[in-house]
């Protein structure tokens, strides 16, 4: 039972961070960037394991963060230097990094190193394997995200909605973008173990999407409402999903959280639709 | 002989993907392809459970339904969240993919399918999984040929309407071409090709087959026909090269095909930068 509380604590911490970053991503119409980073961390995880040969979360996370950053950098470079559309570039980067990660993972598996078995849990997440020291790691990253968010909220707000104005009053838009990138990578790396790379973007997007929708319905469209709604939704969804995954011990945790969250989203979208029609 | 069969089967898929991909990337549907590739997963599992064997027809049908469902759900959510198309895509495909993963893990014993097979695919098994009445021919070959012919006939017959909805939706509407009908036809064809190739290359890397060769061709072509031809060539070359690279260096064959495609993309990109030809605007 004690393990259940660990998992829950880790999940709730993660929920706070993803909710905050998700709201920014949705507002900036960069929703799928999270997906690109989440796939982009995979080669870093593989490489870190290859170099050090141990499954230590700290080392793997550093590798993950580096390759996540590289994937974003590659995306922006291609955007600047080609006439390809943004979603094409995203699909290219995403599948290339995933392929690279897969190639490395298969290589590692072929080398017969013991302890490799757990690496697959990065794909779908295995919350049951969370240890107290992993929770400490997520706690640090969540505190960092909340801290950065509190201090740079105005900057991010102006750069999101009016780049020209914020440039003219002397806000460093590039710095604000870097901060958001940093927050995004930090959150995704922290969530690797419990949600996994493939479904990370759901934790970012779906609560933020619902929050955006609801805030419009209750006519309170401001940033704080969005944050509160999204954090609240995300925490309750994580609690629901984690409990469900304990009923079916064979299944990974990440998908359950996502299913609960999406069903909530779909339900809310339909109900509101009927009301607004009448 | 085994190598040859693998290359023929994967090559057929590669060509089908490259042809369709040209329309996809021009219609800004690159990430929708990614979404479809993820969200046909529950369809595949359900089809395996219904048919209790690898009945290709049922799998194609159910997965196509799920592909269309994805496109439909995305449009529907997009109407609830105006101007947030990418968020709508993200919500839809993660939902269906998560459902698929849960189904796979719950029914792994009943259905002849597992997580890794779905995600990564395994093309090396192609020559061993043969037809019942022609033991020399692998099962993937008639499926691949069928899908390839479908794509070819569709593109030949529907070139004009596809061309119109790709470049000028308003004009297409004004001459009485239903944009949404052709859009959903394209989507269902994409899901058919995806489901036919997921066993060989896996559900995530199919996206690369769809997007990277057309993107490479886009860099160096100035009309659609040329782009389709070049994209087919790039797709085929990278399948052959990638497969032999994986034979020599080991590692996953699907992954090395994608890595080869990206390397070709980068080479072409550098080439087009060096020659300073703005192929897209110069007639």
XYZ file of C-alpha atoms in Angstrom, chain A residues 26-27 29-32 35 39 78 81-85 87-88 90-92 94-96 98-100 102-103 106-107 120 123-124 198-199 201-202 205-206 209 212-213 216 248 250-252 255-256 258-259 262-263 266 269-270 273, chain B residues 25-26 28-31 34 76-77 80-84 86-87 90-91 93-95 97-99 101-102 105-106 109 115-116 119-120 204-205 207-208 211-212 215 218 249-252 255-256 258-259 262 265 269 273 278 280-281:
112
model
C -1.928 25.310 -25.972
C -2.113 29.104 -25.791
C -0.490 26.882 -30.570
C 2.614 24.804 -30.064
C 0.659 21.902 -28.669
C 2.476 19.214 -30.601
C 4.978 15.383 -28.546
C 9.752 11.343 -28.716
C 14.748 23.389 -40.187
C 16.133 27.222 -43.333
C 13.486 25.427 -45.385
C 10.137 26.272 -46.878
C 8.580 23.132 -45.473
C 5.471 23.540 -43.356
C 3.816 20.097 -39.150
C 5.888 18.355 -41.817
C 7.638 18.157 -36.712
C 6.752 14.789 -38.206
C 10.253 14.450 -39.690
C 9.725 13.194 -34.330
C 10.054 10.062 -36.391
C 13.793 10.481 -36.905
C 12.215 7.982 -32.349
C 13.885 5.788 -34.957
C 17.310 6.695 -33.622
C 14.708 2.605 -31.202
C 17.841 1.669 -33.096
C 17.575 -2.644 -30.083
C 21.370 -2.445 -30.185
C 11.013 -0.391 -22.262
C 7.818 3.945 -23.683
C 4.595 3.505 -21.738
C 4.428 8.069 -26.164
C 1.600 9.441 -24.058
C 1.681 14.901 -24.757
C -1.753 13.851 -23.517
C -2.592 18.958 -23.802
C -5.846 17.434 -22.709
C -7.601 21.997 -23.707
C -9.435 26.594 -22.231
C -12.865 25.329 -23.239
C -14.665 30.309 -22.232
C -5.600 -4.147 -13.549
C -0.795 -6.002 -15.738
C -1.473 -2.760 -17.567
C 0.807 0.283 -17.546
C -2.606 4.877 -20.700
C -5.164 4.736 -17.889
C -4.824 9.380 -20.530
C -8.047 7.456 -21.087
C -9.773 12.114 -22.626
C -13.123 10.635 -21.674
C -15.045 14.278 -24.720
C -17.304 18.886 -24.962
C -20.615 17.171 -25.774
C -22.444 21.721 -26.927
C 2.418 17.334 -46.644
C 1.037 19.809 -49.181
C -0.571 20.350 -44.001
C -1.659 16.943 -42.796
C 1.783 15.805 -41.638
C 0.840 15.538 -37.984
C 1.097 10.781 -37.109
C -15.207 17.869 -34.030
C -12.921 18.897 -31.162
C -15.228 23.145 -29.750
C -11.791 24.715 -29.414
C -11.622 27.163 -32.284
C -8.206 27.869 -33.760
C -6.519 25.073 -31.843
C -2.968 21.007 -33.064
C -4.480 20.620 -29.605
C -3.114 15.815 -29.787
C -6.173 15.047 -27.659
C -4.675 10.494 -31.012
C -3.359 10.137 -27.479
C -6.826 9.008 -26.388
C -3.582 5.211 -28.650
C -3.987 4.843 -24.889
C -7.133 2.770 -25.411
C -2.295 0.065 -25.403
C -4.694 -0.969 -22.646
C -1.966 -5.486 -22.576
C -5.321 -6.843 -21.413
C -2.954 -13.797 -24.643
C 3.097 -4.012 -27.639
C 6.460 -4.316 -29.275
C 5.160 -0.215 -31.994
C 8.276 -1.418 -33.739
C 5.395 5.252 -35.153
C 7.845 4.852 -37.993
C 4.927 8.414 -40.227
C 8.483 8.727 -41.471
C 6.472 12.355 -44.596
C 10.214 12.249 -45.190
C 9.532 16.416 -47.930
C 9.506 19.040 -52.097
C 25.411 -3.007 -38.782
C 22.612 -4.764 -36.931
C 19.900 -2.933 -35.043
C 16.271 -2.530 -36.014
C 14.721 2.279 -37.646
C 17.645 2.136 -40.059
C 14.028 5.896 -41.266
C 17.533 7.037 -40.378
C 16.578 11.398 -42.869
C 16.777 14.410 -46.664
C 18.719 19.921 -48.207
C 21.155 25.193 -50.294
C 14.807 28.118 -55.154
C 9.749 25.964 -55.466
C 9.215 29.349 -56.989
